Coordinates of N, CA, C and O in Angstrom, one line a residue:
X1 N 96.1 70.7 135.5 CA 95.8 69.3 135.5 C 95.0 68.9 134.3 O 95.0 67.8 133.8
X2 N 94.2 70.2 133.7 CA 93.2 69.7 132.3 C 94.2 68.8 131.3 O 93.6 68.0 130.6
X3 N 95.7 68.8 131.3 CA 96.1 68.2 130.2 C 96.5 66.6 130.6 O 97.0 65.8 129.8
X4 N 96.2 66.3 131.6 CA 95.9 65.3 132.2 C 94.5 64.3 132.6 O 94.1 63.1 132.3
X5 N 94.0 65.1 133.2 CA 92.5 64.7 133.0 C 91.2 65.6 132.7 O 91.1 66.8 133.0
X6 N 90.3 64.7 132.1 CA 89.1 65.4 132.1 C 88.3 66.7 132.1 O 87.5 66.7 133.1
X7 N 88.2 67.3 131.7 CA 87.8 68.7 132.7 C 86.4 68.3 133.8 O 86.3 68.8 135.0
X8 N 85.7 67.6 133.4 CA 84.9 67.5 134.5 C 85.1 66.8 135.7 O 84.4 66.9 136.7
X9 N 86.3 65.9 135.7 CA 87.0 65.5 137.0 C 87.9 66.2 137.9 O 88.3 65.7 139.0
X10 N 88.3 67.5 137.6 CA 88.9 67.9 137.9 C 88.6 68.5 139.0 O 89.4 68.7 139.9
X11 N 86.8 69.0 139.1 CA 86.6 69.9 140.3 C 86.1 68.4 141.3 O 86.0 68.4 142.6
X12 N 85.8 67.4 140.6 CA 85.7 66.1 141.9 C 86.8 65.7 142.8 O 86.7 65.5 144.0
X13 N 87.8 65.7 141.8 CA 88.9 65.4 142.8 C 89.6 66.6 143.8 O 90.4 66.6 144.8
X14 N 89.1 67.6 143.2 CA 89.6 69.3 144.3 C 88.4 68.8 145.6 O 88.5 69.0 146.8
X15 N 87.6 68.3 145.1 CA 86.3 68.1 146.4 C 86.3 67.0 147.0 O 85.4 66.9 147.8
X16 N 87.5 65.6 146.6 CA 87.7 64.7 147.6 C 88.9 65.4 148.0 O 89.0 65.0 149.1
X17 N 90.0 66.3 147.8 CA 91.1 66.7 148.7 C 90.5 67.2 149.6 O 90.5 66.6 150.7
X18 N 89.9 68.5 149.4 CA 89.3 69.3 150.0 C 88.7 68.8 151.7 O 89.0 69.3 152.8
X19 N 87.4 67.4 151.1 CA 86.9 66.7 152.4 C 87.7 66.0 152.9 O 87.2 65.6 153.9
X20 N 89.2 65.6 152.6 CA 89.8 64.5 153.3 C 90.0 65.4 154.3 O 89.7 65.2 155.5
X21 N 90.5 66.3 154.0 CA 91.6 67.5 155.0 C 90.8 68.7 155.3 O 91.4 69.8 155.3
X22 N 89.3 68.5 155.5 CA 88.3 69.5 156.1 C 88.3 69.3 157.6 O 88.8 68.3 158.2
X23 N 87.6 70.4 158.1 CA 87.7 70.8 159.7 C 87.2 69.6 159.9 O 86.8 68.8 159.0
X24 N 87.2 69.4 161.6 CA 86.4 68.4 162.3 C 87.1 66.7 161.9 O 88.3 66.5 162.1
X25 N 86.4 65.9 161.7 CA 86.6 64.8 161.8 C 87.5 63.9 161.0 O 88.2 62.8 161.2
X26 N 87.0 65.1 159.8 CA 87.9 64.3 158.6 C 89.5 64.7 159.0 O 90.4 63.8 159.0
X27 N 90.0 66.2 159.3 CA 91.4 66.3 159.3 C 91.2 65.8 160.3 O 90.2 65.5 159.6
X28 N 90.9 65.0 162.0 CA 91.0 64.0 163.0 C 91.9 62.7 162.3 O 93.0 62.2 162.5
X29 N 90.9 62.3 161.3 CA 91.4 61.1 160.9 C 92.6 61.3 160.2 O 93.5 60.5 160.5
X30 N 92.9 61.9 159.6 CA 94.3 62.4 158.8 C 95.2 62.8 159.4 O 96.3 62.7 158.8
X31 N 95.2 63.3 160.7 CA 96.0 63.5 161.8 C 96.4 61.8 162.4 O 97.6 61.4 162.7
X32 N 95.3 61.0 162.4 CA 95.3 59.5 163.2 C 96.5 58.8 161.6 O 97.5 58.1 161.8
X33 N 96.2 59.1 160.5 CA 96.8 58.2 159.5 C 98.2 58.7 159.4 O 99.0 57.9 158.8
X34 N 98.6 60.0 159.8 CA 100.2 60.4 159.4 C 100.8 59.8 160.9 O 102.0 59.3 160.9
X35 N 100.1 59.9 161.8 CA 100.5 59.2 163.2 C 101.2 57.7 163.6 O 102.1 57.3 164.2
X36 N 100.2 57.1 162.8 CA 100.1 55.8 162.8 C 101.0 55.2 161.3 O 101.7 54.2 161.4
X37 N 100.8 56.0 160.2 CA 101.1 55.4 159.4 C 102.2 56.2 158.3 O 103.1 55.6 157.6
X38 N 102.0 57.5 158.4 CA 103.6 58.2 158.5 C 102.9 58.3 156.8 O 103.6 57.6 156.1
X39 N 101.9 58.9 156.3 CA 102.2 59.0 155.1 C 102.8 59.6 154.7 O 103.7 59.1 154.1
X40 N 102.7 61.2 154.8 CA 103.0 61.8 154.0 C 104.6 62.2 154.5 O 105.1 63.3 154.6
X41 N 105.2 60.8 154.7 CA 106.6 60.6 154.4 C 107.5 60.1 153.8 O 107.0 59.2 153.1
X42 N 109.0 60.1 153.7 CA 109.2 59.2 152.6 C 109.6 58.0 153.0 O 110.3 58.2 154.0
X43 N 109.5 56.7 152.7 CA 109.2 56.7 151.1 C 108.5 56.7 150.7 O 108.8 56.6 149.5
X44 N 106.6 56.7 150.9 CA 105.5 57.5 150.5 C 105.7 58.9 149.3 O 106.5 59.8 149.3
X45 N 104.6 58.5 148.3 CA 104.7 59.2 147.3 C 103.9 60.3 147.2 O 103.0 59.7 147.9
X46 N 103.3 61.5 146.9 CA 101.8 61.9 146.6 C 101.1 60.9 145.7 O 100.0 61.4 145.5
X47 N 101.3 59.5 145.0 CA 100.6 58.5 144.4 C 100.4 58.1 145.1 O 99.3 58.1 145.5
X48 N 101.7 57.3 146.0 CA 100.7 56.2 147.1 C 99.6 56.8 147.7 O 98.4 56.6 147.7
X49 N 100.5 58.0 148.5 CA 99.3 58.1 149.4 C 98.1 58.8 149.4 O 97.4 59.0 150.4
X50 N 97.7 59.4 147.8 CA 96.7 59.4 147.4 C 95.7 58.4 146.7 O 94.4 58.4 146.5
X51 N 96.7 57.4 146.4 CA 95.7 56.0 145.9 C 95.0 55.7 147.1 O 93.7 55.7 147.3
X52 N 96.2 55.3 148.2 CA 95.8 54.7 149.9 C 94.4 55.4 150.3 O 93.8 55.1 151.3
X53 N 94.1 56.2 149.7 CA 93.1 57.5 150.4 C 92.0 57.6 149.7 O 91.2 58.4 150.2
X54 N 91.7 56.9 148.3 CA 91.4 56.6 147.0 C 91.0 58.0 146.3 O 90.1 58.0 145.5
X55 N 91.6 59.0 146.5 CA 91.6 60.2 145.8 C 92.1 60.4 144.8 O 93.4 60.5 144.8
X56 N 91.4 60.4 143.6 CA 91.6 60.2 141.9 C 90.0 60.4 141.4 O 89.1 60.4 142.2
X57 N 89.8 60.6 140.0 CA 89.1 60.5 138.9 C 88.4 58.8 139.0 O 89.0 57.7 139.1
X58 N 87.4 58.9 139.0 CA 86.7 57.4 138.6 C 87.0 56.7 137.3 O 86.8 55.5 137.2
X59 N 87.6 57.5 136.2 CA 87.3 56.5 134.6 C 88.8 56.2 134.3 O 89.6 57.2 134.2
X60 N 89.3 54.7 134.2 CA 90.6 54.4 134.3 C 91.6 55.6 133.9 O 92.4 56.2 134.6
X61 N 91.2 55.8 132.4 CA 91.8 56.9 132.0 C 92.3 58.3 132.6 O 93.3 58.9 132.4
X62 N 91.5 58.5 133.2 CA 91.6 60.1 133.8 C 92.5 59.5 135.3 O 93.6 60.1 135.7
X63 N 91.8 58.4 135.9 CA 92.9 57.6 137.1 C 94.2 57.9 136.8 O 94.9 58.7 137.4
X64 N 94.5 57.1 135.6 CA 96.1 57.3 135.1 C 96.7 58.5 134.8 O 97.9 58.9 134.7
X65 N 95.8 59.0 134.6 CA 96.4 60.5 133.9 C 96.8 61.5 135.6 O 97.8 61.8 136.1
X66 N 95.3 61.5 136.0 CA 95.6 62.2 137.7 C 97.0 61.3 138.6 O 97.3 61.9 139.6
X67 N 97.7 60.3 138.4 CA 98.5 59.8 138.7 C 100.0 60.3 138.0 O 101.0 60.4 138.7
X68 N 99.9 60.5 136.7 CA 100.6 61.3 135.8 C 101.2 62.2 136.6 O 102.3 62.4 137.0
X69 N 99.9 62.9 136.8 CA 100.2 64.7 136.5 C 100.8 65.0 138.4 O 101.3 66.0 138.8
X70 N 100.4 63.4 139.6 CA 101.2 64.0 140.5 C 102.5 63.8 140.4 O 103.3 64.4 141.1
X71 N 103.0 62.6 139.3 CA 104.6 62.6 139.4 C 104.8 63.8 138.6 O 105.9 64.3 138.9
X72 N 104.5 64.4 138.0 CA 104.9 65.7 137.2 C 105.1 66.3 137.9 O 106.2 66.9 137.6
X73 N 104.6 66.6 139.0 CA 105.0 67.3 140.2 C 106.3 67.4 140.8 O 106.8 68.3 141.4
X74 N 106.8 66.2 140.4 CA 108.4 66.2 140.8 C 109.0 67.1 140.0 O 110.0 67.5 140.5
X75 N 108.9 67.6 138.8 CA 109.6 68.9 138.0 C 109.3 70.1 138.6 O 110.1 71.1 138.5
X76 N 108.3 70.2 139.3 CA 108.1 71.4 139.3 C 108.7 72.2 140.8 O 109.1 71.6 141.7
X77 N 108.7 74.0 140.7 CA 109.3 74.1 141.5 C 107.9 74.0 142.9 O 106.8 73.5 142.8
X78 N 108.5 74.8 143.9 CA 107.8 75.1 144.7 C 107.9 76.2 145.5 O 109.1 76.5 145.6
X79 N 107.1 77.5 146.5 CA 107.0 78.1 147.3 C 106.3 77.8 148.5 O 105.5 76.9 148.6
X80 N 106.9 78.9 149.6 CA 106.2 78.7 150.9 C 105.7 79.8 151.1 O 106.4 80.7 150.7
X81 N 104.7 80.2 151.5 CA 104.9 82.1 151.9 C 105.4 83.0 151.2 O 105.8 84.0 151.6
X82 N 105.5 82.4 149.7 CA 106.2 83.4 148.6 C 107.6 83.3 149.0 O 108.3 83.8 148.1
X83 N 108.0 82.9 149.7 CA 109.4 82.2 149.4 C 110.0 81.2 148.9 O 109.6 80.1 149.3
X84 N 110.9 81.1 147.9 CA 111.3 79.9 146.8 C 111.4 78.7 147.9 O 111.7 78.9 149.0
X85 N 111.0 77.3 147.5 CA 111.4 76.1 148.4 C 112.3 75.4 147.9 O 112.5 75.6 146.7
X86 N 113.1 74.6 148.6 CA 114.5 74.0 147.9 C 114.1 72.4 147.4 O 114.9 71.5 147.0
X87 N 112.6 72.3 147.8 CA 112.0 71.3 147.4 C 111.2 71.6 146.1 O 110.6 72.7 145.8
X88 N 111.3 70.0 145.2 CA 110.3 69.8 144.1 C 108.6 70.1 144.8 O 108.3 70.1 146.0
X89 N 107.9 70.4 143.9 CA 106.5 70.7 144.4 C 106.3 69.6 144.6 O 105.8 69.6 145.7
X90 N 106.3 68.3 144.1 CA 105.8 67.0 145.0 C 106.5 67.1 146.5 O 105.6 67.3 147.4
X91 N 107.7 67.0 146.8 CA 108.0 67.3 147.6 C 107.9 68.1 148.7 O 108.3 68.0 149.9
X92 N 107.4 69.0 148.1 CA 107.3 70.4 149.2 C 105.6 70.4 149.8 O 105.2 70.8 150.8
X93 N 105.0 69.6 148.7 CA 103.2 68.7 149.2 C 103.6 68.0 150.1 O 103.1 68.1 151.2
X94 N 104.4 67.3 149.9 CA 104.5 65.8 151.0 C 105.2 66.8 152.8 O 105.0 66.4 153.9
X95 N 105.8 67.9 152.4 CA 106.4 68.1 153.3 C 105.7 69.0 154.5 O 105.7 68.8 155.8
X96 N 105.0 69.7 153.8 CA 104.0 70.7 154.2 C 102.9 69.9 154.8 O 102.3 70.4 155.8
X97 N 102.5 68.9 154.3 CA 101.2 67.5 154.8 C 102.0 67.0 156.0 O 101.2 66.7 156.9
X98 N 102.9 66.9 156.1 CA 103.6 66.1 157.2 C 103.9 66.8 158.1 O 103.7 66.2 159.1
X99 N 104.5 68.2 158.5 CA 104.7 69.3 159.1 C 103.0 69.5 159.6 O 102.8 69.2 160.7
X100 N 101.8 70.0 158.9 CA 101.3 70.4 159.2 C 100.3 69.3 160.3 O 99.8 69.7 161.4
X101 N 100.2 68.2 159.9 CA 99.8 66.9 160.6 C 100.1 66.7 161.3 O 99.4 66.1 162.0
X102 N 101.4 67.0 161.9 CA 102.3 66.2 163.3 C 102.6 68.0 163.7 O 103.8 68.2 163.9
X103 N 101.9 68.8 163.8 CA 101.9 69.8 164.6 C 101.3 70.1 165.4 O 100.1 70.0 165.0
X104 N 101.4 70.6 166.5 CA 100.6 70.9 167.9 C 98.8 71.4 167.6 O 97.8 71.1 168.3
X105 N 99.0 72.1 166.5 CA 97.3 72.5 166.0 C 97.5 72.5 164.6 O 98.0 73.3 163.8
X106 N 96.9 71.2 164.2 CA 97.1 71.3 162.5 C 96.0 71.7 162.1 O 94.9 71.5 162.7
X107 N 96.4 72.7 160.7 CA 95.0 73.2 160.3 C 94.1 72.8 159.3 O 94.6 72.5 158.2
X108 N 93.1 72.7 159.4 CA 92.7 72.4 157.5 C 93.3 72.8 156.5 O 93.8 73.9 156.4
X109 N 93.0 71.5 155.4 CA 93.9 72.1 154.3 C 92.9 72.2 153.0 O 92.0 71.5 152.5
X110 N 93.6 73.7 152.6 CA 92.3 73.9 151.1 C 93.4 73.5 150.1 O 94.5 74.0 150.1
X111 N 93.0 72.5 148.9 CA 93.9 72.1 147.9 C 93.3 73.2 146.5 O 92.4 72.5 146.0
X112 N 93.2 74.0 146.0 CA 93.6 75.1 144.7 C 94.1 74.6 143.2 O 94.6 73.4 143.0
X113 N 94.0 75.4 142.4 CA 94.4 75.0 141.3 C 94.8 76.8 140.6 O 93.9 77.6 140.9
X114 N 95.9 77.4 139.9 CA 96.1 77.9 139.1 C 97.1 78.0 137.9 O 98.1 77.4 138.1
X115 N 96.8 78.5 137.0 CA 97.3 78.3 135.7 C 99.1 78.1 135.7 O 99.8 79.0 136.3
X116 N 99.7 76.8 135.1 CA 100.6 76.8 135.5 C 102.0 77.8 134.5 O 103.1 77.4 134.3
X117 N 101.5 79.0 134.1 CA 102.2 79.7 133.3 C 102.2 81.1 134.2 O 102.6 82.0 133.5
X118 N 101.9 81.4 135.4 CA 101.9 82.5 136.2 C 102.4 82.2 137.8 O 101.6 82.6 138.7
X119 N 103.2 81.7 138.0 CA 104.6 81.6 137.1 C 104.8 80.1 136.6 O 104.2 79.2 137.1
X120 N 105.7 80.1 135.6 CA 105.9 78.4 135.1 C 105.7 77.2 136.4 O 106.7 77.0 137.2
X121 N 104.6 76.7 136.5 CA 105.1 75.3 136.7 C 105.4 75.2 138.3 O 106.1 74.2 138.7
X122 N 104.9 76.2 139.4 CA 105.1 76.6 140.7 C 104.3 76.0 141.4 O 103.3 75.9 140.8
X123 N 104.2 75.3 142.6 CA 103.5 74.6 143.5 C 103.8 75.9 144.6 O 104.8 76.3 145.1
X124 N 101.9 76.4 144.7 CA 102.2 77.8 146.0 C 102.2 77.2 147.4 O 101.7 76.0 147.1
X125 N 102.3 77.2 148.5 CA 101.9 76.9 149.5 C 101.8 77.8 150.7 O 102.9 78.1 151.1
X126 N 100.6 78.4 151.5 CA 100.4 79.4 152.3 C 99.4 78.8 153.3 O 98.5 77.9 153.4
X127 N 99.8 79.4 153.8 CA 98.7 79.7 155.1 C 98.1 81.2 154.9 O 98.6 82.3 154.9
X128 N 96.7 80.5 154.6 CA 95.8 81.6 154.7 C 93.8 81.6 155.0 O 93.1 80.7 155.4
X129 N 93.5 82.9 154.5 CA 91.7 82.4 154.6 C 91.2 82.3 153.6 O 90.5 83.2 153.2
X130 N 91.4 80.9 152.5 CA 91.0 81.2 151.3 C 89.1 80.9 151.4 O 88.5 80.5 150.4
X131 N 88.5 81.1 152.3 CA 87.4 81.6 151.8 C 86.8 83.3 152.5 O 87.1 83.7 153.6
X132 N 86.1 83.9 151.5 CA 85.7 85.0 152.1 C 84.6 84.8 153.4 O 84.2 85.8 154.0
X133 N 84.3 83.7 153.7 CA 82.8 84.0 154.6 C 83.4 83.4 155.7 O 82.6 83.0 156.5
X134 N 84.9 83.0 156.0 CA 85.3 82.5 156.9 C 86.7 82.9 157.4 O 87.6 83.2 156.8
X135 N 86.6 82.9 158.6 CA 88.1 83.8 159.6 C 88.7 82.4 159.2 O 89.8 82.8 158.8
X136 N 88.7 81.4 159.2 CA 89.6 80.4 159.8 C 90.7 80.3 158.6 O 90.4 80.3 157.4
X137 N 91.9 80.1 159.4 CA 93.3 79.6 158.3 C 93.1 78.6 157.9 O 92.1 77.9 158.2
X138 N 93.9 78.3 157.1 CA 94.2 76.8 156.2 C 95.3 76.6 155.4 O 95.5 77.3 154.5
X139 N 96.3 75.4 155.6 CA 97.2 75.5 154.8 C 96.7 75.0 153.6 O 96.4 73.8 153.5
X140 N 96.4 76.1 152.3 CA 96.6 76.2 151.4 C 97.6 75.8 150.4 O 98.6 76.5 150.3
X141 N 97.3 74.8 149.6 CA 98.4 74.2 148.5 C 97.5 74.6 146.9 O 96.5 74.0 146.6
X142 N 98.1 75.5 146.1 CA 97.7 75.3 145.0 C 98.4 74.7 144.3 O 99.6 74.7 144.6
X143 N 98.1 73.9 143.0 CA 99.1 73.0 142.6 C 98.6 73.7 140.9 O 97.4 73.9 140.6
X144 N 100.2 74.1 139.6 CA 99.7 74.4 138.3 C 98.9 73.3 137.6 O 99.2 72.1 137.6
X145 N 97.8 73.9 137.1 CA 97.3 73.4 136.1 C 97.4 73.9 134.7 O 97.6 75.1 134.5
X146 N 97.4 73.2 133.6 CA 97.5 73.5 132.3 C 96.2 73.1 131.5 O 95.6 72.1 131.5
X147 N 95.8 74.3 130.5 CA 94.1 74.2 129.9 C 93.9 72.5 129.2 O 94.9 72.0 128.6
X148 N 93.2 72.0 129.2 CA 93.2 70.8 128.5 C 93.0 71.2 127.0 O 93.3 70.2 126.3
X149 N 92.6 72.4 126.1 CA 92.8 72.9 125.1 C 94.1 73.4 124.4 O 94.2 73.8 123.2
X150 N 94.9 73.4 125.4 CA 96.5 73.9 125.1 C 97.3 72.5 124.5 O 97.4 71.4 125.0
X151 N 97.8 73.4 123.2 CA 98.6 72.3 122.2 C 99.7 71.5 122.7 O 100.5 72.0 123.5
X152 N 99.8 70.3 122.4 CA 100.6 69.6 123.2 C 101.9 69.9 122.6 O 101.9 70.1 121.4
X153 N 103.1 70.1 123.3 CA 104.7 70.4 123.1 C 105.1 70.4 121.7 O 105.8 71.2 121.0
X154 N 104.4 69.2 121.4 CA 105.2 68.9 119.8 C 104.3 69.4 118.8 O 104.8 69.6 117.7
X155 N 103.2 69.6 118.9 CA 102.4 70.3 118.1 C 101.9 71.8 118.3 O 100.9 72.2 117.8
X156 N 102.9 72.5 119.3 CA 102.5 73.9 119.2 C 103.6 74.4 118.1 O 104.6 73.8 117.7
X157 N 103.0 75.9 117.6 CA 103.8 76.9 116.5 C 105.2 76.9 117.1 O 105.5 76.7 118.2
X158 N 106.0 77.1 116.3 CA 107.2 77.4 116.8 C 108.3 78.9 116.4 O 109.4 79.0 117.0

């Protein structure tokens, strides 16, 4: 996401995902909003329904760019459990948000970031314990990011 926004917005917006879809009350209410209001369906975007949620960058610029880099999302591929998905990584977010919400015990969700060159351009998604001081699962979404120092397309060596 660095080639999109900011680097210092970057860990604010991992920390409003993060609280929307934390234990307790907050995933309650995100449970009440996919119920009621069917986000993370289509025709629902990861834009809409992260504007709807107001999860973004505060400085217009970085706004637009974090809005950017989720339609970018539509190129990219996606995994489940290390298995390829037949969905774009926007799609395979929206799908996995929606499955996991309207499931008998939905879990919290930890949103991630890793480099999007291991492998190109992949949206992971697992169920797992990504913290060490804690047993509890979580559907885990990492989404690629790219360095904000990395030359843009037309200006790298060739």
């Amino acid at each position: 996401m660095g080639a999109f926004v900011a680097d210092g917005y970057v860990p604010h917006v991992q920390e409003q995902l993060n609280s929307r879809f934390a234990t307790g009350d907050a995933l309650t209410e995100m449970i009440g909003f996919q119920k009621e209001f069917k986000l993370f369906s289509s025709p629902h975007t990861l834009r809409s329904a992260f504007t709807l949620l107001n999860i973004a960058p505060v400085g217009e610029k970085d706004r637009d760019g974090f809005l950017k880099y989720l339609y970018s999302l539509t190129k990219a591929k996606a995994d489940v459990n290390g298995k390829p998905s037949n969905l774009s990584g926007h799609d395979q977010i929206l799908a996995s948000l929606k499955e996991n919400l309207e499931c008998p015990r939905p879990l919290p969700v930890y949103f991630d970031w890793h480099p999007a060159e291991s492998p190109k351009g992949i949206v992971h998604v697992t169920t797992d314990q990504p913290f060490t001081f804690s047993g509890k699962n979580y559907l885990t979404i990492s989404v690629p990011t790219v360095r904000s120092d990395r030359p843009k397309a037309g200006a790298r060596k060739k």
